[in-house]
PDB file of C-alpha atoms in Angstrom:
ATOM      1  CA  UNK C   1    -129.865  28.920-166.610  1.00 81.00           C
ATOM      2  CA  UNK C   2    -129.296  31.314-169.765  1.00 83.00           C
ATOM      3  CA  UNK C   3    -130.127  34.325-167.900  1.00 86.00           C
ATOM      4  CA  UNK C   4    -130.246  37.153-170.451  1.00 89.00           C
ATOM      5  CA  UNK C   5    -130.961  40.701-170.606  1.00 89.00           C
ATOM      6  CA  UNK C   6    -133.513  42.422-173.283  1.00 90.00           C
ATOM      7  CA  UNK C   7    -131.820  44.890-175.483  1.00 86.00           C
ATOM      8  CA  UNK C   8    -133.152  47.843-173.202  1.00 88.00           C
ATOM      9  CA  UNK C   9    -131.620  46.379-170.099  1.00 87.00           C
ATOM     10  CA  UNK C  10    -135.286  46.558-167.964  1.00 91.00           C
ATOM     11  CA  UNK C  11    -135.908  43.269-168.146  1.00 93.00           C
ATOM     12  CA  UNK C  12    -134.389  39.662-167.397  1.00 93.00           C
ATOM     13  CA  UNK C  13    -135.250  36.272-168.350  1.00 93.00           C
ATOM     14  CA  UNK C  14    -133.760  33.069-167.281  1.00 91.00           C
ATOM     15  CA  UNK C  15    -134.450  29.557-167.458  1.00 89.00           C
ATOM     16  CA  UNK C  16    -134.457  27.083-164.267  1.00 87.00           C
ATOM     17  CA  UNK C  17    -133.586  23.350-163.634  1.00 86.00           C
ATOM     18  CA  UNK C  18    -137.235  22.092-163.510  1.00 84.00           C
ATOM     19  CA  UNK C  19    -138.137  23.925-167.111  1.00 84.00           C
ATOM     20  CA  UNK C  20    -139.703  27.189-166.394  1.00 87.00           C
ATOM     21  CA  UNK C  21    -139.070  30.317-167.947  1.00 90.00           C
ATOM     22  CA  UNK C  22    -138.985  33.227-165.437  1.00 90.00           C
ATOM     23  CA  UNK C  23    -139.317  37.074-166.630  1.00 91.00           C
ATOM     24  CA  UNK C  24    -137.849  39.687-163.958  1.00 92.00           C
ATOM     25  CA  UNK C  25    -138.215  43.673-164.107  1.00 90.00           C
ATOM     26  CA  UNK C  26    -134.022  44.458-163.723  1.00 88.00           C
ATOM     27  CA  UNK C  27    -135.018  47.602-161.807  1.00 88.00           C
ATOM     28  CA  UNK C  28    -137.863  46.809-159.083  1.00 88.00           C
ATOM     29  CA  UNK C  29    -136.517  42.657-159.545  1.00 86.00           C
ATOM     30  CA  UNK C  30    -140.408  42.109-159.508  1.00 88.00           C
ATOM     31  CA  UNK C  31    -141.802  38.742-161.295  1.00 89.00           C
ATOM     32  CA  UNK C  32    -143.553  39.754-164.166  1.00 88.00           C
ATOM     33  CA  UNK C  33    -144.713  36.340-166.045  1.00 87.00           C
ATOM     34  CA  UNK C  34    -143.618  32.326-165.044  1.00 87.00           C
ATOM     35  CA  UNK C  35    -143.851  30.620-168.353  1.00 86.00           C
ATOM     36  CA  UNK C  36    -144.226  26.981-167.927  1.00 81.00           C
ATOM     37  CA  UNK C  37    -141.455  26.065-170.646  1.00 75.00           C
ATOM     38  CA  UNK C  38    -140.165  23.673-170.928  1.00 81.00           C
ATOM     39  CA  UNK C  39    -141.838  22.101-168.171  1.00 67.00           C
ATOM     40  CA  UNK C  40    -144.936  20.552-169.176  1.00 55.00           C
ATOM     41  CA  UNK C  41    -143.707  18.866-172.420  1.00 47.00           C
ATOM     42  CA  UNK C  42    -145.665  16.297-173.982  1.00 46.00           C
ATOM     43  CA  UNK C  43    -142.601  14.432-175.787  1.00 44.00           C
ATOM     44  CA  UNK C  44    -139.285  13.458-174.322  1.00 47.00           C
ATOM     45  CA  UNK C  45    -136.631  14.086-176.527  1.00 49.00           C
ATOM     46  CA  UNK C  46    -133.884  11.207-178.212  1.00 48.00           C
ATOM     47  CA  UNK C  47    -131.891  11.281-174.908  1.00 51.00           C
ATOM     48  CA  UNK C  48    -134.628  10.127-173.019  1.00 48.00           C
ATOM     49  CA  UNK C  49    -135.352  13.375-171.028  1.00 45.00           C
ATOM     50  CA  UNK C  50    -138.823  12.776-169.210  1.00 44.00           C
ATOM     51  CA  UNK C  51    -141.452  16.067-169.547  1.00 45.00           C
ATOM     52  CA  UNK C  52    -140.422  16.631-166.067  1.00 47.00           C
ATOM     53  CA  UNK C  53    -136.734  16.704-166.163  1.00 55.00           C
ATOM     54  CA  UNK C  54    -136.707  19.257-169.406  1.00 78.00           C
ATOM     55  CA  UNK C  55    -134.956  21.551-167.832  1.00 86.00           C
ATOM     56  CA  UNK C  56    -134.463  25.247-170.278  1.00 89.00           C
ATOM     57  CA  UNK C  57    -131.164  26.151-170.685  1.00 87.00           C
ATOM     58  CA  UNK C  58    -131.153  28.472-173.519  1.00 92.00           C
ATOM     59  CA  UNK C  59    -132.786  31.890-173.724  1.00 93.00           C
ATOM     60  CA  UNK C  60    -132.310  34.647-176.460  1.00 93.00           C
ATOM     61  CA  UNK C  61    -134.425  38.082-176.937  1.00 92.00           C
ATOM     62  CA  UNK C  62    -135.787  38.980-180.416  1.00 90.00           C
ATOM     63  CA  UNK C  63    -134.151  42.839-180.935  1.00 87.00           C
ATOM     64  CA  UNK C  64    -136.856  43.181-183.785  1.00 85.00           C
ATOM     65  CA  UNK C  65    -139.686  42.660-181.148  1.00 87.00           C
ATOM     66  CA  UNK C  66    -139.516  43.693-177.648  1.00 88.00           C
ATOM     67  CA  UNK C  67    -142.167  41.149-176.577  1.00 90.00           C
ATOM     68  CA  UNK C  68    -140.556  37.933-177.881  1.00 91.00           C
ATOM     69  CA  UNK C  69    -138.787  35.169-176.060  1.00 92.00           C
ATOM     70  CA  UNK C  70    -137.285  32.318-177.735  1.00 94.00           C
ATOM     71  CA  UNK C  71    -135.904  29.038-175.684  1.00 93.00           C
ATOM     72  CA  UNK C  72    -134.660  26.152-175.589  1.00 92.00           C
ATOM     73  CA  UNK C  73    -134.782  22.852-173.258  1.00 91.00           C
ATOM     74  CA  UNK C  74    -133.831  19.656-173.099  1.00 92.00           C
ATOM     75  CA  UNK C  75    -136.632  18.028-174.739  1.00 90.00           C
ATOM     76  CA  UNK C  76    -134.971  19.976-177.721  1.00 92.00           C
ATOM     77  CA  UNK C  77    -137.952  22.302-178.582  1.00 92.00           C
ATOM     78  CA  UNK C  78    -137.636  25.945-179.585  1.00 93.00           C
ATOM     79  CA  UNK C  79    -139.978  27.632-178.607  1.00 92.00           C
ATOM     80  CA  UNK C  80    -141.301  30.959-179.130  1.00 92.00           C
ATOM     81  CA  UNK C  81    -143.237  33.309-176.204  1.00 91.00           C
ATOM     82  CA  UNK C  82    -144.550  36.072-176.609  1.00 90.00           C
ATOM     83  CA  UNK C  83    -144.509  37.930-172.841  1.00 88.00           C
ATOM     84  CA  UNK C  84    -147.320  40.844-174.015  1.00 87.00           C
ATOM     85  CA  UNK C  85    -149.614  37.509-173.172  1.00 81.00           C
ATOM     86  CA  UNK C  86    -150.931  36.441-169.927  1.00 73.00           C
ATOM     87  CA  UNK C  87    -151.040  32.799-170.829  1.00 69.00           C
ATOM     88  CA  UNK C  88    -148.684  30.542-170.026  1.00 71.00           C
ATOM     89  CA  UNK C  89    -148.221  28.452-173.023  1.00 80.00           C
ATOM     90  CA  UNK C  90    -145.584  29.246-175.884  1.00 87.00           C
ATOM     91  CA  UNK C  91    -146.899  31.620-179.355  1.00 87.00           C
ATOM     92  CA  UNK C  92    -144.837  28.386-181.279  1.00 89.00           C
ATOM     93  CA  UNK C  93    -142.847  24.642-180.183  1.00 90.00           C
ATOM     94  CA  UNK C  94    -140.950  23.522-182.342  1.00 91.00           C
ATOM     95  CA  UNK C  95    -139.255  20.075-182.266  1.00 92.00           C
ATOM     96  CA  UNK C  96    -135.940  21.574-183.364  1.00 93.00           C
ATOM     97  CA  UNK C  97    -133.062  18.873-182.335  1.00 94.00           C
ATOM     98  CA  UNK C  98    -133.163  15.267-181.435  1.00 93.00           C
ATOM     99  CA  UNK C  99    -131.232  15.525-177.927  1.00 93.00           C
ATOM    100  CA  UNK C 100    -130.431  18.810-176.028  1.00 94.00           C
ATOM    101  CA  UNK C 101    -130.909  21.901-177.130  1.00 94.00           C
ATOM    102  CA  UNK C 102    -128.406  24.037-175.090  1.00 92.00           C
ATOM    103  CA  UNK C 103    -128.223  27.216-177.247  1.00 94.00           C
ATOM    104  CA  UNK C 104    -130.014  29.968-179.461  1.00 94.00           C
ATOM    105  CA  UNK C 105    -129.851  33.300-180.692  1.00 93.00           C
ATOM    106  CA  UNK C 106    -130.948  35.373-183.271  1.00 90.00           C
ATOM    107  CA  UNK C 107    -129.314  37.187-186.551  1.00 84.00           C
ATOM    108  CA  UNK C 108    -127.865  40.164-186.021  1.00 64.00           C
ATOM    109  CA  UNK C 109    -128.699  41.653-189.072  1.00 53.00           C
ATOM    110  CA  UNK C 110    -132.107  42.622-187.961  1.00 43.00           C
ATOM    111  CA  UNK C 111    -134.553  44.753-190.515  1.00 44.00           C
ATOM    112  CA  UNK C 112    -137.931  44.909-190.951  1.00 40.00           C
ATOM    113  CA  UNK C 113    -138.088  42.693-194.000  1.00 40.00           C
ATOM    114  CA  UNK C 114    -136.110  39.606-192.242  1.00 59.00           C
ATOM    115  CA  UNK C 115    -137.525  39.328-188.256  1.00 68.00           C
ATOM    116  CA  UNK C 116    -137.375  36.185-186.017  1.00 74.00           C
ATOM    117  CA  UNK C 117    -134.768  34.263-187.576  1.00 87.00           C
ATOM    118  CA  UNK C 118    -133.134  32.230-185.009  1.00 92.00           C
ATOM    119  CA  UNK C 119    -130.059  29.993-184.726  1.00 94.00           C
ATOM    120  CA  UNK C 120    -130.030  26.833-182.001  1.00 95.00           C
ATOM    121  CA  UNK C 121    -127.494  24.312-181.362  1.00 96.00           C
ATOM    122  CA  UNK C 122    -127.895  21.053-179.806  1.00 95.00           C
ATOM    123  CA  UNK C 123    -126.492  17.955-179.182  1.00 96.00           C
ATOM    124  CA  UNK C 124    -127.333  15.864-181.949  1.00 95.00           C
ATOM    125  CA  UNK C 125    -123.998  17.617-183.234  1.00 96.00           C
ATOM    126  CA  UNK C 126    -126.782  19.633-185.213  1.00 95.00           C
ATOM    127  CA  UNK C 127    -126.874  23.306-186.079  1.00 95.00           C
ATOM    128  CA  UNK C 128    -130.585  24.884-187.447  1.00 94.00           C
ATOM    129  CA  UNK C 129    -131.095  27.941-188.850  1.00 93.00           C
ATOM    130  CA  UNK C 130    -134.400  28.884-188.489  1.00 92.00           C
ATOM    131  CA  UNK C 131    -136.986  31.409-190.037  1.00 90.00           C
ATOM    132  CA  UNK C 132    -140.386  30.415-186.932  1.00 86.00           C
ATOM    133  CA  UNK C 133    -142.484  32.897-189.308  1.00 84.00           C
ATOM    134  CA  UNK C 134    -142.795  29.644-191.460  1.00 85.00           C
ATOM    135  CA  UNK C 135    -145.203  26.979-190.499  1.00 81.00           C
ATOM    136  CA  UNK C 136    -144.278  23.587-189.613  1.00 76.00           C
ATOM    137  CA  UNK C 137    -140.410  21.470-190.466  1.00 74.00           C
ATOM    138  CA  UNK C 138    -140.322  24.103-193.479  1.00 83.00           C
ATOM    139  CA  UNK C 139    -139.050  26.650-190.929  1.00 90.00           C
ATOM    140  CA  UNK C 140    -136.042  24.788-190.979  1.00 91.00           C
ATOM    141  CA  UNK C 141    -133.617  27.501-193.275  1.00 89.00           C
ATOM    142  CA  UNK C 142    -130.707  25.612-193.141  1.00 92.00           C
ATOM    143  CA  UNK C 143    -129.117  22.753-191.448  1.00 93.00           C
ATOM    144  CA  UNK C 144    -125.604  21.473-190.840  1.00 94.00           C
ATOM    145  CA  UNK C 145    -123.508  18.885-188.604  1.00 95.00           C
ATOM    146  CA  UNK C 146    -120.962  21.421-186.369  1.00 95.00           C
ATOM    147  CA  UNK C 147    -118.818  18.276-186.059  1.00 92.00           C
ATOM    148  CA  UNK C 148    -119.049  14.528-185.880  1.00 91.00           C
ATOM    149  CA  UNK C 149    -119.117  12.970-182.096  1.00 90.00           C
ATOM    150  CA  UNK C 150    -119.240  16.874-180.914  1.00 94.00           C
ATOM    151  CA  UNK C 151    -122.390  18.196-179.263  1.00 96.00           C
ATOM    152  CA  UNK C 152    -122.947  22.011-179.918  1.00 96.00           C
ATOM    153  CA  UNK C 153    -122.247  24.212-177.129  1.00 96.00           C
ATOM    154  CA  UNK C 154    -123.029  27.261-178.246  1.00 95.00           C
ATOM    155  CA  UNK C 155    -123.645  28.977-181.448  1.00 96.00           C
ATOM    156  CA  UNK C 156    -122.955  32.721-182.394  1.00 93.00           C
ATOM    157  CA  UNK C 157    -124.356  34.968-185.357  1.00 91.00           C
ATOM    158  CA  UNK C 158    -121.877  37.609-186.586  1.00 91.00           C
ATOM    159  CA  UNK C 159    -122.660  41.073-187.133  1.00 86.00           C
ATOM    160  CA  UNK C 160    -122.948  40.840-191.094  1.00 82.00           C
ATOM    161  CA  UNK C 161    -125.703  38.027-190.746  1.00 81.00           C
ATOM    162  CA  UNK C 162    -124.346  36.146-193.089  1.00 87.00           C
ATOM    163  CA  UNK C 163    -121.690  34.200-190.920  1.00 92.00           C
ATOM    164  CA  UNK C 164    -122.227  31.762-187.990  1.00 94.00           C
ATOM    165  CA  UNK C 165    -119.883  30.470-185.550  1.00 96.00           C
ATOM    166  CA  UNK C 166    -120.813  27.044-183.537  1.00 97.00           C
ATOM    167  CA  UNK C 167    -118.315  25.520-180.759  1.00 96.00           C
ATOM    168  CA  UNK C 168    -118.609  21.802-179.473  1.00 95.00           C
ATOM    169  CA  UNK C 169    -115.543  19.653-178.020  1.00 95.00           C
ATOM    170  CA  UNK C 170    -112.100  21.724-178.712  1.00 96.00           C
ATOM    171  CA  UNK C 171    -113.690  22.876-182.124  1.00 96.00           C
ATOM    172  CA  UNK C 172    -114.510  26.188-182.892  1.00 97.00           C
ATOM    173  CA  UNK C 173    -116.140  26.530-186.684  1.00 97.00           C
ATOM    174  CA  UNK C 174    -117.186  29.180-189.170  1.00 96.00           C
ATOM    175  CA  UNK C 175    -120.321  29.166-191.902  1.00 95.00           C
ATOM    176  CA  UNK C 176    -121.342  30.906-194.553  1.00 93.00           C
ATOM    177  CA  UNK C 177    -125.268  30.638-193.758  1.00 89.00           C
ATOM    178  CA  UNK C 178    -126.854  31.764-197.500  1.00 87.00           C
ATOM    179  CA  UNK C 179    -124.233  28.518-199.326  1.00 86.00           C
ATOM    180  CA  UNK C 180    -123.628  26.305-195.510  1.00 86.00           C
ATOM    181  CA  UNK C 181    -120.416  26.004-196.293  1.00 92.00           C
ATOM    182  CA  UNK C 182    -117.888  25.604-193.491  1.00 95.00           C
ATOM    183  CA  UNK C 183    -115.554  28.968-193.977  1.00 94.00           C
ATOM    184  CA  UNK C 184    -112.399  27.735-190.946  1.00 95.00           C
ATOM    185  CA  UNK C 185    -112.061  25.776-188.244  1.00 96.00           C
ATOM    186  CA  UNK C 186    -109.915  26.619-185.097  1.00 95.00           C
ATOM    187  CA  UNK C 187    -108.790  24.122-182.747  1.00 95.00           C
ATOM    188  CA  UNK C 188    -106.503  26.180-180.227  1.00 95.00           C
ATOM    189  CA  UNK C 189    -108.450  24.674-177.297  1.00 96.00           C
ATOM    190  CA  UNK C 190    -107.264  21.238-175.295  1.00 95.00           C
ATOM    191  CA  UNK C 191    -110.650  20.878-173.704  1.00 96.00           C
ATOM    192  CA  UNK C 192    -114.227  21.629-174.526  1.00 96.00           C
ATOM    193  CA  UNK C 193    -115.355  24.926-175.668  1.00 97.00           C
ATOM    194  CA  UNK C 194    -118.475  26.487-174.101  1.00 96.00           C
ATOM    195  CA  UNK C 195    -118.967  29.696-174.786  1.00 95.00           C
ATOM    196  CA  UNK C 196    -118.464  32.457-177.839  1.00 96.00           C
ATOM    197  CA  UNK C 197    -118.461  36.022-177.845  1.00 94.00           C
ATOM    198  CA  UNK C 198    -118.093  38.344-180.713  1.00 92.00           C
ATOM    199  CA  UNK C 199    -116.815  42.134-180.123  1.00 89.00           C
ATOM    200  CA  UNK C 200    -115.650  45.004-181.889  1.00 84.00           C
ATOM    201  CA  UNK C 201    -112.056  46.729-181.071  1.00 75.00           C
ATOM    202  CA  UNK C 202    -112.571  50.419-181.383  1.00 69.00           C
ATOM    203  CA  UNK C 203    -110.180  52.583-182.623  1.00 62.00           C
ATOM    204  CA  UNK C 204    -109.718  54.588-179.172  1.00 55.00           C
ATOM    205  CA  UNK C 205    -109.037  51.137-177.088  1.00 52.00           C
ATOM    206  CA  UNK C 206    -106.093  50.418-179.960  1.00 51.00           C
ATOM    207  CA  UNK C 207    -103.228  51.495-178.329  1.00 48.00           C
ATOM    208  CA  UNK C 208     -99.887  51.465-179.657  1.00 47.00           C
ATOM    209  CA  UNK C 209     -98.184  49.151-177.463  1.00 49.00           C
ATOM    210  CA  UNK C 210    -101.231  47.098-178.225  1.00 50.00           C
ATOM    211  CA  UNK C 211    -100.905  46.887-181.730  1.00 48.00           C
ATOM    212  CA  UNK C 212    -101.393  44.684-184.036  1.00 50.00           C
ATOM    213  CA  UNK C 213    -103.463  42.349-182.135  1.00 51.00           C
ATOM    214  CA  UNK C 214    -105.789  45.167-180.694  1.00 60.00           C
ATOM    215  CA  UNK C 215    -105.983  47.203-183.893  1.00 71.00           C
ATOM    216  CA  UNK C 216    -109.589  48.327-184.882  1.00 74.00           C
ATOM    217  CA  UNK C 217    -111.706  45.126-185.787  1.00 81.00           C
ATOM    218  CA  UNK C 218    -113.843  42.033-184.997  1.00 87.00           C
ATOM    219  CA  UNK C 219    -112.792  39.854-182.647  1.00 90.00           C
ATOM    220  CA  UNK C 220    -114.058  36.235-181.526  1.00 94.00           C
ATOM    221  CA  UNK C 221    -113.797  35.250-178.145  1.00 94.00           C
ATOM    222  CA  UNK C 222    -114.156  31.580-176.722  1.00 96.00           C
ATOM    223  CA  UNK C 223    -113.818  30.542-173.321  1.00 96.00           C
ATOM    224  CA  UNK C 224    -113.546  26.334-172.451  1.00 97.00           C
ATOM    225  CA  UNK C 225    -113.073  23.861-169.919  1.00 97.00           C
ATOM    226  CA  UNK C 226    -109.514  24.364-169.949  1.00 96.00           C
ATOM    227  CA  UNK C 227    -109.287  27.486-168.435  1.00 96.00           C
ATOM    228  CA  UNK C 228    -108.249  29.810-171.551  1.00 97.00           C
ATOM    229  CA  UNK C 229    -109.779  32.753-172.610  1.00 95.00           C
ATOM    230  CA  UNK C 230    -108.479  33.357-176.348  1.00 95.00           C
ATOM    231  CA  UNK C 231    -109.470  36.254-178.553  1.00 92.00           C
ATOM    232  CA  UNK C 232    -108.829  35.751-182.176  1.00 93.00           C
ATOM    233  CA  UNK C 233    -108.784  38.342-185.084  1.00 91.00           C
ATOM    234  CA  UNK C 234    -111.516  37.466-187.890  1.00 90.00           C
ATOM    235  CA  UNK C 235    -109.989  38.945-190.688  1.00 86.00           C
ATOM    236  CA  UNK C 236    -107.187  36.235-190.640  1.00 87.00           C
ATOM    237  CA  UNK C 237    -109.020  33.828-188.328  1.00 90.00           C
ATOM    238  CA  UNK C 238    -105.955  34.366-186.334  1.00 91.00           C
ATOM    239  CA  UNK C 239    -104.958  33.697-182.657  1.00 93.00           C
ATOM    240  CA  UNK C 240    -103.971  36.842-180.935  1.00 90.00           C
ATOM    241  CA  UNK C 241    -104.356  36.960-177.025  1.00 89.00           C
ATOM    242  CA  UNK C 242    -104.858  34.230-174.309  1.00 93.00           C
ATOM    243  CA  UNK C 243    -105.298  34.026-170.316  1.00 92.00           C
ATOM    244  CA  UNK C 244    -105.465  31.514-168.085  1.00 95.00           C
ATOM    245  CA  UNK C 245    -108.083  30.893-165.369  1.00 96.00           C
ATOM    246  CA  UNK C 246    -107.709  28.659-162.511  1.00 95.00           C
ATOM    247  CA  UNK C 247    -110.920  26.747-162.768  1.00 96.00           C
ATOM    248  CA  UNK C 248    -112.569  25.221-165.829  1.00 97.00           C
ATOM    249  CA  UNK C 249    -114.928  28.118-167.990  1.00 96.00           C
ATOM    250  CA  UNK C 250    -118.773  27.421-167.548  1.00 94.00           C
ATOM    251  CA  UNK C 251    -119.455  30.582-169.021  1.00 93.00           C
ATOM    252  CA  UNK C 252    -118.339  33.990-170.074  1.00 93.00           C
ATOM    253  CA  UNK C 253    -119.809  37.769-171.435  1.00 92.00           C
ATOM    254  CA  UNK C 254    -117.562  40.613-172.431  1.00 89.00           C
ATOM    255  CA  UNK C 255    -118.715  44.244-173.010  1.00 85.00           C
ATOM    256  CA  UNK C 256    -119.273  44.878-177.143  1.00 77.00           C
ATOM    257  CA  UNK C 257    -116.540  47.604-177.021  1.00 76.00           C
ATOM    258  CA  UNK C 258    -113.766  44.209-174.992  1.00 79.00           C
ATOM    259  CA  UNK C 259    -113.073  46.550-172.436  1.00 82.00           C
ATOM    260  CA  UNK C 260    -114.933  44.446-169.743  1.00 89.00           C
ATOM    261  CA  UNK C 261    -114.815  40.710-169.057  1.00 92.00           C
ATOM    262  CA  UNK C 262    -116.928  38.669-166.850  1.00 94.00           C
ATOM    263  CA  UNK C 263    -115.908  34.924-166.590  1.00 95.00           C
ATOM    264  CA  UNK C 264    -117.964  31.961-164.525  1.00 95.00           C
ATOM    265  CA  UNK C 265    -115.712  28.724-163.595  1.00 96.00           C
ATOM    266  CA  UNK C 266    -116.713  25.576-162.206  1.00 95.00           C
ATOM    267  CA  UNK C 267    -115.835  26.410-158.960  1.00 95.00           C
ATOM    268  CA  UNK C 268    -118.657  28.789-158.758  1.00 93.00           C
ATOM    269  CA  UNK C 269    -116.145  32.036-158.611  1.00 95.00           C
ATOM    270  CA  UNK C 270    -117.042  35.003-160.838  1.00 94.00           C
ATOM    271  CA  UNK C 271    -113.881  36.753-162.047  1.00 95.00           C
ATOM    272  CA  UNK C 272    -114.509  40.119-163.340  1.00 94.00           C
ATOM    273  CA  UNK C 273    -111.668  41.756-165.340  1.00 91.00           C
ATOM    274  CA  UNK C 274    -111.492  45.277-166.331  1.00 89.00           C
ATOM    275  CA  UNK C 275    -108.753  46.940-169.036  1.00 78.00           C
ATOM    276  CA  UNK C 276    -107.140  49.718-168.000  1.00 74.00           C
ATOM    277  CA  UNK C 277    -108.081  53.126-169.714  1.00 66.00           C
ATOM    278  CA  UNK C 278    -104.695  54.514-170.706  1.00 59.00           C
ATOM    279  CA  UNK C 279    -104.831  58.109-172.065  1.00 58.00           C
ATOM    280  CA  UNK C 280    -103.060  59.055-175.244  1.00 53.00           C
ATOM    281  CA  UNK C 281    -101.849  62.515-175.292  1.00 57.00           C
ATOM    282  CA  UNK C 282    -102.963  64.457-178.604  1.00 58.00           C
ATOM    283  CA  UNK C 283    -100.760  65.661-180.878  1.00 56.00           C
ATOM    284  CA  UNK C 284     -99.195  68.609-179.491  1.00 56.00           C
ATOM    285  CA  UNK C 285     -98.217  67.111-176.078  1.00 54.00           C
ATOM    286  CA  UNK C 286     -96.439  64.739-178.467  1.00 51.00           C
ATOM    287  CA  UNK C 287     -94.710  67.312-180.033  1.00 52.00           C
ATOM    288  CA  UNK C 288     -94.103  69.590-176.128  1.00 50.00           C
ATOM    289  CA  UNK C 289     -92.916  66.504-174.879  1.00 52.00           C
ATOM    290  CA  UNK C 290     -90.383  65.675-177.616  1.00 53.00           C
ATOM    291  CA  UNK C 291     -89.033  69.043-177.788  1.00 52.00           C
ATOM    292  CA  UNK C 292     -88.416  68.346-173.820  1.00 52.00           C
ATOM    293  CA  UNK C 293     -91.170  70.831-173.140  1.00 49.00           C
ATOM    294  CA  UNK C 294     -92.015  74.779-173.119  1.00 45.00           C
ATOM    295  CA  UNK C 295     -89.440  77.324-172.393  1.00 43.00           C
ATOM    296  CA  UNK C 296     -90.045  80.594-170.208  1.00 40.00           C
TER     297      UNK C 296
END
């Protein structure tokens, strides 16, 4: 579960059903540590999980430190690892959420003066911001409620650091992390939303005949359980492309420049989609070609 790649690509983690973390060299596809995880817990979390059945289903890098791991299970402990170690037991638990905690990431604002602050989602309905260079509950930054009845299915930090996006049932909501107040709320979805993506349209994939809903910008993508793929525009919070998939959306990744989609359905298919690089002529074949070309 929540396989993900460091930010140098050499190196995979990914979380299993029976709570262990496992780290994999990308190149030689070597084992390089087990971490127990979520495994050996010594609490069960609000649902009941047992120690046992905490299986980790969340895993996130920290791009400030090439060493650290953060994860989550469903005992609803972050937990921070740092894989530099030979031990097996977690740099930092923290009892972060009262039922499952099925996501986490980090800011993307990272400097030196602001490392390892980390977002998780779970679902209590809760979404934590947290800063695990504190000690203790204080590490807690910020807290909200995504949505009432609505456990959090993912959670997404925008580029600017200062906005969050969290998705649970057919709700997709923005936050303004320094005041936690909720900035919009989509609901173009008819079944649960599980996964969020943020890219960035560059100018050279804006074509014409694309325009205005692939003009140069941010984009949020969300995939769900009804099959749709939308992309929406930020700087209206606006609905601009849709497709349709035959099975229901487990998961999804797209390339940062949206010119590559990879979608996982409940069927177990992976659907890979790739956009077509169309060239656009320069200037002057604009101008040979309206003139109806050269003359001998």
């Amino acid at each position: 579960h929540g396989a993900t790649f460091r930010g140098d690509g050499k190196v995979i983690a990914a979380g299993t059903q029976s709570g262990f973390i496992q780290v994999f060299s990308s190149t030689s596809r070597d084992m390089l540590r087990k971490l127990s995880g979520h495994a050996s817990s010594g609490a069960s979390g609000a649902s009941g999980a047992s120690p046992a059945s905490s299986s980790c289903r969340a895993l996130c890098w920290d791009p400030s430190d090439a060493t650290r791991l953060f994860s989550g299970g469903d005992d609803g402990q972050l937990k921070v690892w740092d894989i530099s170690q030979d031990e097996a037991a977690p740099a930092r638990a923290i009892q972060a959420h009262q039922d499952y905690l099925r996501c986490v990431t980090t800011t993307t604002n990272v400097e030196a003066s602001a490392p390892g602050l980390v977002l998780s989602g779970g679902y209590d309905h809760a979404c934590k911001l947290w800063d695990t260079r504190v000690p203790g509950q204080q590490a807690c930054v910020r807290s909200w409620i995504h949505c009432k009845g609505m456990p959090v299915e993912d959670v997404l930090a925008l580029p600017s650091g200062s906005v969050a996006v969290s998705c649970g049932g057919t709700v997709v909501r923005f936050w303004d992390l320094l005041s936690g107040r909720m900035m919009a709320s989509l609901a173009n979805h008819q079944k649960t939303v599980t996964s969020l993506r943020h890219v960035w349209a560059e100018p050279s994939a804006c074509l014409p005949e694309h325009a205005p809903s692939w003009r140069p910008g941010s984009r949020l993508v969300t995939g769900a359980l009804d099959g749709h793929v939308k992309v929406y525009e930020l700087d209206a919070f606006s609905l601009t492309h849709a497709t349709k998939y035959p099975e229901a959306i487990l998961s999804f990744d797209v390339t940062a420049d949206a010119n590559q989609l990879s979608v996982g359905m409940s069927d177990g298919a992976l659907a890979i989609r790739t956009r077509k690089k169309v060239r656009v002529p320069d200037n002057n074949q604009r101008r040979t070609n309206d003139s109806g070309g050269s003359k001998a």
